Coordinates of C-alpha atoms (C1' of nucleotides) in Angstrom, one line a residue:
Chain A
M63 CA -0.3 -0.3 0.0
P64 CA 1.4 3.3 -0.6
P65 CA 1.7 6.2 1.6
A66 CA -1.3 8.2 1.6
I67 CA 0.1 12.5 1.2
D68 CA -1.9 14.7 2.6
L69 CA -0.6 18.6 1.8
R70 CA -1.3 22.2 1.9
L71 CA -0.2 25.2 0.5
Q72 CA 0.4 28.4 1.9
P73 CA -2.4 27.3 4.9
R74 CA -4.1 29.6 7.5
L75 CA -2.3 29.5 10.7
E76 CA -5.4 27.9 11.8
E77 CA -5.5 25.9 8.6
L78 CA -1.9 24.7 10.1
V79 CA -3.0 24.4 13.7
E80 CA -5.1 21.8 12.8
F81 CA -3.6 19.8 10.2
L82 CA -0.5 19.1 12.4
R83 CA -2.5 17.7 15.5
R84 CA -4.8 15.6 13.4
H85 CA -1.6 14.3 11.7
L86 CA 0.6 14.1 15.1
A87 CA -2.6 12.2 16.8
A88 CA -2.6 9.3 14.0
R89 CA 0.6 9.8 15.6
R90 CA 2.6 7.7 12.4
A91 CA 3.2 10.9 10.1
L92 CA 6.0 12.2 8.4
L93 CA 5.8 15.8 8.9
I94 CA 7.1 18.6 6.4
L95 CA 6.6 21.9 6.2
L96 CA 8.5 25.4 5.3
A97 CA 7.8 28.3 7.0
T98 CA 9.1 31.2 8.3
C99 CA 10.1 30.9 11.7
T100 CA 12.1 31.5 14.9
V101 CA 13.6 29.2 16.9
E102 CA 14.3 28.4 20.4
Y103 CA 16.2 25.9 21.9
E104 CA 17.7 25.2 25.7
G105 CA 18.6 22.0 27.3
R106 CA 22.3 20.8 27.0
S107 CA 22.8 24.6 25.5
A108 CA 20.8 27.0 24.5
S109 CA 20.4 29.2 21.3
H110 CA 18.0 32.1 20.0
L111 CA 17.4 31.8 15.5
G112 CA 16.3 34.7 14.1
K113 CA 12.8 35.1 11.1
G114 CA 13.5 33.2 8.5
D115 CA 12.6 31.0 6.1
R116 CA 12.9 27.4 7.1
L117 CA 12.8 22.9 6.4
I118 CA 10.7 21.7 9.7
I119 CA 10.9 18.1 9.7
I120 CA 8.6 15.8 12.5
K121 CA 9.5 11.9 12.0
P122 CA 6.9 9.6 13.4
D123 CA 9.2 8.5 15.9
G124 CA 9.6 12.7 17.4
A125 CA 12.5 13.4 15.5
I126 CA 12.3 17.2 14.9
L127 CA 14.6 18.8 12.2
V128 CA 14.7 22.5 11.8
H129 CA 17.2 22.8 8.2
R130 CA 18.1 26.2 6.8
P131 CA 18.7 26.8 3.4
W132 CA 22.4 25.1 3.4
G133 CA 24.7 23.2 4.9
Y134 CA 24.5 18.9 6.3
S135 CA 23.8 20.3 9.9
P136 CA 20.3 20.9 11.0
V137 CA 20.3 24.4 12.6
N138 CA 18.2 22.9 15.9
W139 CA 16.7 19.7 16.4
Q140 CA 15.5 17.4 18.9
P141 CA 16.7 13.2 18.2
D142 CA 13.4 12.5 19.7
S143 CA 10.7 13.3 22.1
K144 CA 7.6 11.9 23.0
I145 CA 5.4 15.6 24.0
L146 CA 5.4 17.2 21.2
E147 CA 2.8 20.9 21.5
V148 CA 0.7 22.5 19.1
F149 CA -1.0 25.5 19.9
T150 CA -0.9 29.3 19.0
E151 CA 0.5 32.1 20.6
T152 CA 0.6 35.9 20.3
Q153 CA 4.4 37.0 20.8
P154 CA 5.7 40.3 22.4
E155 CA 5.0 42.6 19.4
H156 CA 1.6 41.4 18.8
E157 CA 2.0 38.5 16.2
E158 CA 0.3 35.5 16.0
V159 CA 2.5 32.9 15.8
V160 CA 1.5 28.7 15.7
V161 CA 3.9 27.6 18.1
I162 CA 5.7 23.8 17.8
K163 CA 6.8 23.1 21.4
S164 CA 9.1 20.2 21.9
V165 CA 9.9 18.2 25.0
R166 CA 12.9 15.3 25.6
A167 CA 12.2 14.4 29.2
R168 CA 16.5 13.4 29.5
P169 CA 18.1 15.4 29.0
R170 CA 15.5 17.5 29.9
E171 CA 15.4 19.9 26.6
V172 CA 13.0 22.4 25.2
L173 CA 12.5 23.0 20.9
L174 CA 10.2 26.0 20.5
V175 CA 9.6 26.5 16.6
K176 CA 7.3 29.7 16.3
I177 CA 6.1 30.0 12.5
S178 CA 4.6 33.4 11.7
K179 CA 4.2 32.0 7.9
A180 CA 3.4 28.6 6.1
Y181 CA 4.2 28.4 3.0
L182 CA 3.5 24.3 2.4
V183 CA 2.9 21.5 5.2
V184 CA 2.8 17.8 4.3
A185 CA 1.7 15.0 6.1
A186 CA 3.2 11.3 4.3
Q187 CA 1.3 8.2 6.3
G188 CA 2.3 4.3 5.5
L189 CA 5.7 5.2 5.2
E190 CA 7.8 1.3 4.7
D191 CA 11.1 1.6 4.7
S192 CA 12.6 -2.2 6.6
A193 CA 15.5 -2.6 4.3
E194 CA 18.9 -2.9 5.0
F195 CA 22.0 -0.9 6.2
V196 CA 24.8 -2.2 4.5
E197 CA 27.9 -0.5 5.0
Y198 CA 31.4 -1.9 4.1
L199 CA 34.6 -0.9 5.1
D200 CA 34.3 0.1 8.5
E201 CA 37.5 -0.3 11.4
H202 CA 35.8 -3.5 12.4
Q203 CA 36.0 -5.3 9.2
I204 CA 39.7 -3.9 8.0
R205 CA 40.3 -4.9 11.3
D206 CA 39.0 -8.6 10.7
I207 CA 40.6 -8.7 7.2
L208 CA 44.3 -7.4 9.0
A209 CA 43.5 -10.1 11.4
T210 CA 43.3 -12.9 8.5
H211 CA 45.7 -11.8 6.4
P212 CA 48.7 -10.3 9.0
E213 CA 50.6 -10.7 6.7
E214 CA 49.1 -6.9 4.9
I215 CA 51.0 -5.4 8.3
E216 CA 54.3 -7.2 7.6
P217 CA 56.3 -11.3 7.3
G218 CA 55.9 -13.7 9.5
L219 CA 53.7 -12.0 12.0
R220 CA 51.0 -14.7 13.8
I221 CA 47.7 -12.8 14.8
V222 CA 46.8 -14.3 18.7
R223 CA 43.7 -12.7 19.9
I224 CA 41.5 -9.8 18.3
E225 CA 40.4 -7.0 21.1
K226 CA 42.0 -8.4 23.7
P227 CA 41.6 -6.4 27.0
I228 CA 43.4 -4.8 28.5
E229 CA 43.4 -2.2 31.6
P230 CA 41.7 0.7 30.1
G231 CA 40.0 -0.7 27.0
F232 CA 40.6 -3.2 24.3
I233 CA 43.7 -3.3 21.7
D234 CA 42.3 -4.1 17.7
L235 CA 45.0 -6.2 16.9
Y236 CA 47.1 -8.6 19.3
G237 CA 50.1 -11.2 17.7
V238 CA 53.6 -12.3 17.6
D239 CA 56.0 -11.2 15.6
R240 CA 58.7 -13.3 13.4
Q241 CA 61.3 -12.9 16.3
G242 CA 58.8 -13.8 18.5
Y243 CA 57.9 -10.2 19.7
N244 CA 54.6 -9.9 20.8
V245 CA 53.1 -6.9 18.8
I246 CA 50.6 -4.1 19.9
I247 CA 48.3 -3.3 16.9
E248 CA 46.1 0.2 16.7
I249 CA 44.1 0.6 13.5
K250 CA 42.3 3.4 12.6
R251 CA 40.5 4.2 9.0
V252 CA 41.6 7.6 8.9
T253 CA 44.4 9.2 9.1
A254 CA 46.1 9.4 12.7
S255 CA 46.0 11.9 14.8
T256 CA 48.0 12.7 18.0
S257 CA 45.3 11.3 20.1
A258 CA 45.2 7.8 18.0
V259 CA 49.3 7.3 18.6
K260 CA 48.9 8.3 22.8
Q261 CA 45.9 5.8 22.8
L262 CA 48.8 2.7 21.1
K263 CA 51.0 4.7 23.8
E264 CA 48.7 3.8 26.4
Y265 CA 48.2 0.3 26.1
V266 CA 51.6 -0.6 25.6
D267 CA 52.2 0.5 28.8
A268 CA 49.8 -0.9 30.1
F269 CA 51.1 -4.4 29.1
K270 CA 54.3 -3.7 29.6
A271 CA 53.3 -2.3 33.3
K272 CA 51.5 -5.3 33.7
N273 CA 54.5 -8.1 31.9
P274 CA 57.3 -6.6 32.8
H275 CA 60.0 -9.2 31.3
I276 CA 58.1 -9.4 28.0
R277 CA 59.2 -7.3 25.0
V278 CA 56.5 -5.8 23.1
R279 CA 56.5 -3.6 19.9
G280 CA 53.7 -1.5 18.6
I281 CA 51.9 -0.6 15.8
L282 CA 49.5 2.0 14.5
I283 CA 48.1 0.7 11.3
A284 CA 46.6 3.7 9.5
P285 CA 45.9 5.2 5.1
S286 CA 48.1 8.3 6.6
I287 CA 48.9 9.8 9.7
S288 CA 50.1 13.4 10.8
K289 CA 53.5 15.4 11.2
E290 CA 52.7 15.4 14.8
A291 CA 51.5 12.2 15.3
L292 CA 54.8 10.7 13.6
L293 CA 56.8 13.1 15.2
L294 CA 55.6 11.8 18.3
L295 CA 55.2 7.9 17.5
N296 CA 58.5 8.1 17.1
R297 CA 59.1 9.8 20.0
Y298 CA 57.7 6.5 22.0
G299 CA 59.3 4.4 19.8
L300 CA 56.4 3.3 18.5
E301 CA 55.8 2.0 14.2
Y302 CA 53.5 3.1 11.8
K303 CA 52.2 1.0 8.9
Q304 CA 50.4 3.0 6.3
I305 CA 47.7 1.0 4.1
N306 CA 45.4 1.2 1.6
I307 CA 42.2 0.5 2.9
E308 CA 40.5 0.8 -0.8
K309 CA 43.4 -2.1 -2.2
L310 CA 42.7 -4.4 1.1
Y311 CA 39.4 -4.6 1.0
R312 CA 38.8 -5.3 -2.9
K313 CA 41.2 -7.9 -2.2
Y314 CA 39.8 -9.5 0.4
F315 CA 36.3 -8.9 1.7
S316 CA 35.2 -12.3 1.9
L317 CA 31.5 -12.6 2.6
E318 CA 30.5 -15.8 4.5
K319 CA 27.5 -13.8 5.1
R320 CA 26.7 -11.4 2.5
S321 CA 25.2 -12.9 -1.8
I322 CA 27.3 -13.1 -4.3
Q323 CA 25.4 -10.3 -6.0
K324 CA 26.0 -7.3 -3.6
R325 CA 29.9 -8.5 -3.4
I326 CA 29.6 -7.8 -7.2
S327 CA 28.1 -5.4 -6.9
I328 CA 30.0 -3.0 -4.3
L329 CA 33.2 -4.2 -6.5
N330 CA 31.7 -3.1 -9.2
F331 CA 30.9 0.6 -7.6
I332 CA 34.1 1.2 -6.2
G333 CA 36.3 0.1 -9.5
K334 CA 34.5 2.2 -11.5
A335 CA 34.5 4.9 -8.8
A336 CA 38.4 4.3 -8.9
S337 CA 38.7 4.7 -12.0
N338 CA 36.8 7.6 -12.6
S339 CA 39.6 9.5 -11.2
H340 CA 42.0 8.9 -12.8
Chain B
M155 CA 8.8 38.0 -1.9
P156 CA 7.1 35.2 -0.1
P157 CA 9.2 31.8 -1.9
A158 CA 7.1 30.3 -5.1
I159 CA 6.8 26.9 -4.5
D160 CA 6.4 24.1 -7.5
L161 CA 5.5 20.7 -6.6
R162 CA 3.7 17.3 -8.1
L163 CA 2.1 14.7 -6.0
Q164 CA 2.5 11.3 -7.7
P165 CA 4.4 11.9 -11.3
R166 CA 5.8 9.7 -14.0
L167 CA 9.2 9.1 -13.7
E168 CA 10.1 11.4 -17.1
E169 CA 7.9 13.9 -15.0
L170 CA 10.3 13.7 -12.1
V171 CA 13.3 13.5 -14.2
E172 CA 11.9 16.7 -16.2
F173 CA 11.6 18.9 -12.5
L174 CA 14.6 18.0 -11.1
R175 CA 16.5 19.4 -14.2
R176 CA 14.7 22.0 -14.6
H177 CA 14.8 23.3 -10.4
L178 CA 18.4 22.1 -10.2
A179 CA 19.3 24.2 -13.9
A180 CA 17.3 27.5 -12.0
R181 CA 20.4 26.6 -8.9
R182 CA 18.5 28.4 -6.2
A183 CA 15.6 25.4 -5.3
L184 CA 15.7 23.7 -2.0
L185 CA 13.9 20.5 -3.5
I186 CA 11.9 18.1 -1.6
L187 CA 11.2 14.5 -2.7
L188 CA 9.4 11.7 -1.2
A189 CA 10.2 8.5 -2.6
T190 CA 10.7 4.9 -2.0
C191 CA 14.1 4.1 -3.2
T192 CA 17.6 2.7 -3.1
V193 CA 21.0 4.4 -1.9
E194 CA 25.0 3.4 -3.0
Y195 CA 27.3 5.7 -0.9
E196 CA 31.0 5.5 -1.5
G197 CA 34.4 7.3 -0.4
R198 CA 35.7 7.6 2.8
S199 CA 33.1 4.3 3.5
A200 CA 31.0 2.5 1.4
S201 CA 27.6 1.4 1.7
H202 CA 24.5 -0.1 0.1
L203 CA 20.7 0.6 1.8
G204 CA 17.8 -1.7 -0.4
K205 CA 14.2 -0.4 -1.5
G206 CA 12.5 1.5 0.9
D207 CA 10.5 4.6 1.3
R208 CA 12.9 7.8 1.7
L209 CA 13.0 11.7 2.3
I210 CA 15.3 13.2 0.2
I211 CA 16.3 17.2 0.4
I212 CA 18.8 18.9 -1.8
K213 CA 19.7 22.0 -1.0
P214 CA 20.5 24.9 -2.9
D215 CA 24.2 24.8 -2.1
G216 CA 24.2 21.2 -3.2
A217 CA 23.8 19.2 0.0
I218 CA 21.9 16.1 0.0
L219 CA 20.2 14.7 2.7
V220 CA 18.3 11.2 2.4
H221 CA 16.3 10.2 5.6
R222 CA 14.8 7.4 7.0
P223 CA 11.4 7.7 8.7
W224 CA 12.7 7.9 12.4
G225 CA 15.7 9.2 13.9
Y226 CA 18.0 12.4 13.7
S227 CA 20.5 11.1 11.5
P228 CA 20.4 11.1 7.3
V229 CA 20.8 7.3 6.9
N230 CA 22.9 8.8 3.2
W231 CA 24.1 12.6 2.6
Q232 CA 26.3 14.8 0.8
P233 CA 27.1 17.9 2.7
D234 CA 28.1 19.4 -0.9
S235 CA 28.4 18.9 -3.7
K236 CA 29.5 20.6 -7.1
I237 CA 28.2 17.7 -9.2
L238 CA 24.8 16.6 -9.5
E239 CA 23.1 14.7 -12.5
V240 CA 19.6 13.0 -12.3
F241 CA 19.1 10.7 -15.4
T242 CA 17.1 7.3 -15.9
E243 CA 18.6 4.6 -15.8
T244 CA 17.3 0.7 -16.3
Q245 CA 18.8 -1.8 -13.8
P246 CA 19.8 -5.3 -14.0
E247 CA 16.4 -6.9 -13.2
H248 CA 14.4 -4.4 -16.1
E249 CA 13.1 -1.8 -13.3
E250 CA 13.9 1.7 -14.4
V251 CA 14.7 4.0 -11.6
V252 CA 15.6 7.9 -11.9
V253 CA 19.1 8.1 -10.5
I254 CA 20.0 11.5 -8.6
K255 CA 24.1 11.0 -8.7
S256 CA 26.7 13.8 -6.8
V257 CA 29.7 14.3 -6.5
R258 CA 32.2 15.5 -4.6
A259 CA 35.5 16.6 -5.0
R260 CA 37.5 16.5 -2.1
P261 CA 37.5 13.7 -0.9
R262 CA 36.4 11.9 -2.9
E263 CA 32.4 10.6 -2.6
V264 CA 30.2 9.0 -4.5
L265 CA 26.5 9.4 -4.0
L266 CA 23.5 7.5 -5.9
V267 CA 19.8 7.5 -5.5
K268 CA 17.8 5.3 -7.4
I269 CA 14.5 6.3 -7.5
S270 CA 11.4 3.2 -8.4
K271 CA 8.4 5.4 -7.2
A272 CA 7.9 9.0 -6.7
Y273 CA 5.1 10.6 -4.1
L274 CA 5.7 13.9 -4.1
V275 CA 8.3 16.4 -5.0
V276 CA 8.6 19.5 -4.4
A277 CA 10.7 22.9 -5.4
A278 CA 11.4 25.8 -3.6
Q279 CA 13.1 28.7 -5.2
G280 CA 14.1 31.5 -3.0
L281 CA 13.9 31.1 0.5
E282 CA 15.0 33.7 2.5
D283 CA 17.0 32.7 5.6
S284 CA 19.6 36.0 7.1
A285 CA 18.9 35.5 10.5
E286 CA 21.5 35.5 13.4
F287 CA 21.4 32.1 15.1
V288 CA 23.0 32.6 18.7
E289 CA 24.0 30.3 21.1
Y290 CA 24.7 30.1 24.7
L291 CA 26.6 28.3 27.0
D292 CA 29.2 26.6 24.9
E293 CA 32.6 26.1 26.4
H294 CA 34.3 29.6 25.3
Q295 CA 31.6 31.3 27.0
I296 CA 31.9 29.0 30.4
R297 CA 35.2 29.5 30.3
D298 CA 35.4 33.6 30.2
I299 CA 32.7 34.2 32.6
L300 CA 34.9 31.4 35.0
A301 CA 38.0 33.8 34.1
T302 CA 35.7 36.9 35.3
H303 CA 34.7 35.4 38.3
P304 CA 37.5 32.8 39.4
E305 CA 35.8 33.0 43.1
E306 CA 33.6 30.4 41.5
I307 CA 36.2 28.3 40.8
E308 CA 37.5 29.3 44.6
P309 CA 38.5 32.0 47.2
G310 CA 41.2 33.7 46.0
L311 CA 42.2 32.1 43.1
R312 CA 43.4 34.7 40.5
I313 CA 43.4 34.3 36.5
V314 CA 46.2 34.8 35.0
R315 CA 45.8 33.7 31.7
I316 CA 43.2 32.7 29.0
E317 CA 43.6 29.5 26.7
K318 CA 47.3 30.1 27.4
P319 CA 49.4 27.7 24.6
I320 CA 51.5 24.9 26.2
E321 CA 53.4 22.6 24.1
P322 CA 50.4 20.4 23.5
G323 CA 47.4 22.5 22.5
F324 CA 45.8 25.2 25.3
I325 CA 45.1 25.7 28.7
D326 CA 42.0 26.5 29.5
L327 CA 42.7 28.9 32.1
Y328 CA 45.7 29.1 33.6
G329 CA 46.2 31.3 36.8
V330 CA 47.9 31.5 41.0
D331 CA 45.4 30.0 44.1
R332 CA 45.6 32.0 47.3
Q333 CA 48.8 30.4 48.4
G334 CA 50.4 32.0 45.4
Y335 CA 51.1 28.0 44.1
N336 CA 50.5 28.2 40.3
V337 CA 46.7 26.4 38.9
I338 CA 45.8 25.2 35.6
I339 CA 42.0 24.4 34.8
E340 CA 40.4 22.1 32.2
I341 CA 37.0 23.2 31.9
K342 CA 34.4 20.9 29.9
R343 CA 30.8 21.5 29.5
V344 CA 29.5 18.2 29.6
T345 CA 30.4 15.0 31.7
A346 CA 34.2 15.1 31.9
S347 CA 35.5 10.8 31.1
T348 CA 38.6 9.7 31.6
S349 CA 40.2 11.5 28.4
A350 CA 39.8 15.0 29.8
V351 CA 41.4 13.4 32.7
K352 CA 44.2 12.4 30.4
Q353 CA 44.6 16.3 28.4
L354 CA 44.4 17.8 32.0
K355 CA 47.2 15.5 33.1
E356 CA 49.3 16.3 30.0
Y357 CA 48.7 19.8 29.8
V358 CA 50.7 19.6 34.0
D359 CA 52.8 17.3 33.4
A360 CA 54.0 20.1 30.4
F361 CA 53.9 22.6 32.4
K362 CA 56.0 20.5 34.8
A363 CA 58.8 19.4 32.4
K364 CA 59.2 22.9 31.1
N365 CA 58.8 24.7 35.0
P366 CA 60.8 21.7 37.8
H367 CA 61.3 23.9 40.3
I368 CA 57.1 25.6 40.5
R369 CA 54.8 24.1 42.0
V370 CA 51.3 23.5 39.6
R371 CA 47.8 22.5 40.1
G372 CA 45.1 20.7 38.0
I373 CA 41.8 21.6 38.5
L374 CA 39.5 19.8 36.2
I375 CA 35.8 21.3 35.5
A376 CA 33.0 20.4 34.3
P377 CA 29.3 19.5 35.8
S378 CA 29.8 16.0 36.3
I379 CA 32.5 13.4 36.1
S380 CA 32.2 9.9 35.1
K381 CA 33.5 7.0 38.3
E382 CA 36.8 6.3 36.4
A383 CA 37.4 9.7 35.5
L384 CA 36.9 10.6 39.1
L385 CA 39.1 7.5 40.4
L386 CA 41.9 8.4 37.5
L387 CA 42.0 12.3 38.7
N388 CA 42.8 10.9 42.2
R389 CA 45.2 8.9 41.3
Y390 CA 47.4 11.4 39.4
G391 CA 47.3 13.8 42.0
L392 CA 44.9 16.1 40.0
E393 CA 41.7 18.3 41.8
Y394 CA 37.9 18.4 40.4
K395 CA 35.5 21.0 41.1
Q396 CA 31.7 21.1 39.9
I397 CA 29.6 23.3 38.6
N398 CA 26.5 24.2 37.3
I399 CA 26.6 25.9 34.5
E400 CA 22.5 27.4 33.7
K401 CA 23.5 28.9 37.5
L402 CA 27.5 30.0 36.5
Y403 CA 25.4 31.8 33.3
R404 CA 22.2 33.3 34.7
K405 CA 24.1 34.9 37.6
Y406 CA 26.3 36.0 35.1
F407 CA 26.3 36.2 31.5
S408 CA 26.8 39.7 30.6
L409 CA 26.4 41.2 27.5
E410 CA 29.1 43.5 26.3
K411 CA 27.9 42.7 22.9
R412 CA 24.5 41.6 23.1
S413 CA 21.0 44.0 23.1
I414 CA 19.3 43.7 26.4
Q415 CA 16.0 42.0 24.4
K416 CA 17.9 39.1 24.3
R417 CA 19.5 38.1 27.0
I418 CA 16.1 39.6 28.7
S419 CA 14.1 36.8 26.6
I420 CA 16.4 34.1 26.8
L421 CA 16.7 34.4 30.6
N422 CA 13.3 34.6 31.5
F423 CA 13.4 31.7 28.8
I424 CA 15.6 29.6 30.9
G425 CA 13.6 30.3 34.3
K426 CA 10.8 29.4 32.6
A427 CA 12.3 25.6 31.3
A428 CA 13.8 25.8 34.6
S429 CA 10.0 26.0 36.5
N430 CA 8.5 23.7 34.7
S431 CA 11.3 21.0 35.9
H432 CA 10.2 21.4 38.5
Chain C
dA21 C1' 45.0 22.6 2.5
dA22 C1' 46.3 20.3 6.7
dC23 C1' 45.7 20.1 11.8
dT24 C1' 43.2 20.7 16.3
dT25 C1' 38.8 20.9 19.1
dC26 C1' 34.5 21.2 20.2
dA27 C1' 29.4 19.1 19.7
dT28 C1' 23.1 20.5 22.4
dG29 C1' 27.6 16.1 18.8
dT30 C1' 24.7 10.9 17.3
dC31 C1' 24.9 5.9 17.6
dG32 C1' 25.8 1.4 18.7
dC33 C1' 28.1 -1.6 22.1
dG34 C1' 29.2 -4.0 26.2
dG35 C1' 29.0 -3.4 31.4
Chain D
dC58 C1' 20.7 3.8 32.5
dC59 C1' 26.1 4.8 32.7
dG60 C1' 30.3 5.0 30.3
dC61 C1' 33.3 4.8 26.0
dG62 C1' 34.7 4.7 20.8
dA63 C1' 33.6 5.0 16.3
dC64 C1' 32.1 8.2 13.2
dG65 C1' 31.6 8.6 5.7
dT66 C1' 31.4 12.6 11.8
dG67 C1' 30.3 18.5 10.8
dA68 C1' 32.0 23.0 11.6
dA69 C1' 35.2 26.3 13.4
dG70 C1' 39.6 28.4 13.8
dT71 C1' 44.5 28.2 12.9
dT72 C1' 48.6 27.2 10.8

DNA sequence: AACTTCATGTCGCGG
DNA sequence: CCGCGACGTGAAGTT
């Protein structure tokens, strides 16, 4: 059954209130508003946004987004809210507005969208979206690939443990090198910064503290590393190993849990993107 | 001049292509789509999203958001993109789709939204939004308030320097206490975690290394602190001072650069929100 | 452009 | 519900 769409162009404010209340009562509508409004927020922080044209979205789960006509981020929002009220109010300057008030319990946060003029309001009932979202190339997968193919890190390396628990956290990969030295490996999927170096240092130190007599190396694996991070790394006597994530992925991505079709399509896709970028 | 709104309900795919192309060519439209689609992404990561009903937004600056019917975050997006193409394509399963292809140059990322059925498409031309967005209670402001009113940290404390540069970063506040000891202060506006403690420790150590003969205290200021963080803090011989950000703000927020009107309204607002929460 | 730090970060996972 | 870490983090500011 396709979604049912109800909409009003240039609704009067009374109409808008009625429309919103009706569709919010139904509880399963996605609401879209184009309107001139101001926005007040108070909670973990507080903010005031003056009058302007915005896109306002209220999702069936109570999430609210107020978007300005540019950029990725909403200017104001509420990730979810159980309490949602719609009412009219007369501003100190005698202007009539429709207020959408959303209250979140914990942390306590209040969002007020005050609409002075609505251009369009849409309600969509019965949107269906149960599809799976599959992500590739996250740290988890890179870690698993490297665990299965440690020769990509260095010849003779043997991985002993994945996600080895240590005093303050988990070691991504833990193994033994050709010479028999213990190796602690920290993986980053983006440019490694000083914080990654510090994290690795912390693990190595914790390991040394617990095993004073065992020799241990620390390797930071990332597609790139910042200059500062490399300096600090060297100062700490740690090592850096560069990897090409896309190459690794194309070489090894296995699919015990995935369909051949998916694999082919994603690999084709990556292939095309790569060749496009020549 | 109010924004001009153009829309189509249940457009056929050919209509949709024409509609999108026309309004993208005009270059100043905000586009809103309700449609059944799949989404492919490839760039810093890669993802595949199966078929479902989504809200798709294309902003005048080329930002694209694909929202599922729940949650705060878009499932796929493009923060901005210079290259935007719309075309029809026949899928391997012989299904006809409208593809919105967005390419971002750096980092190179490709987003493909493949629409098999559109329920609604809206174009809004000439949205006006030049209003100022004023934020309160960010770390900057808390830091400035504490710098002006160090007695809120402890009696007799004198702040000497704000954002004092040190080896790896900046000390939020640097001062001298009643006894003449140097004090390094790190401020967090949310619950302090172990990383905040480590950061403070790092600053204190760096200071000690540079000034071996000078006694120095380290104080972590935050509205709350995690158990682990407090333990670590004590182990390091550092101190924790709890603050109530809202209280501080209401007591001291000054407005050299702000209008009285704004101040009154936000304070009223905070007041009301606080009393509501009783 | 590289790099750092803040954020109403959000989100998911584990205890 | 905390607490911690990853994120296609985004966004702002500095070098």
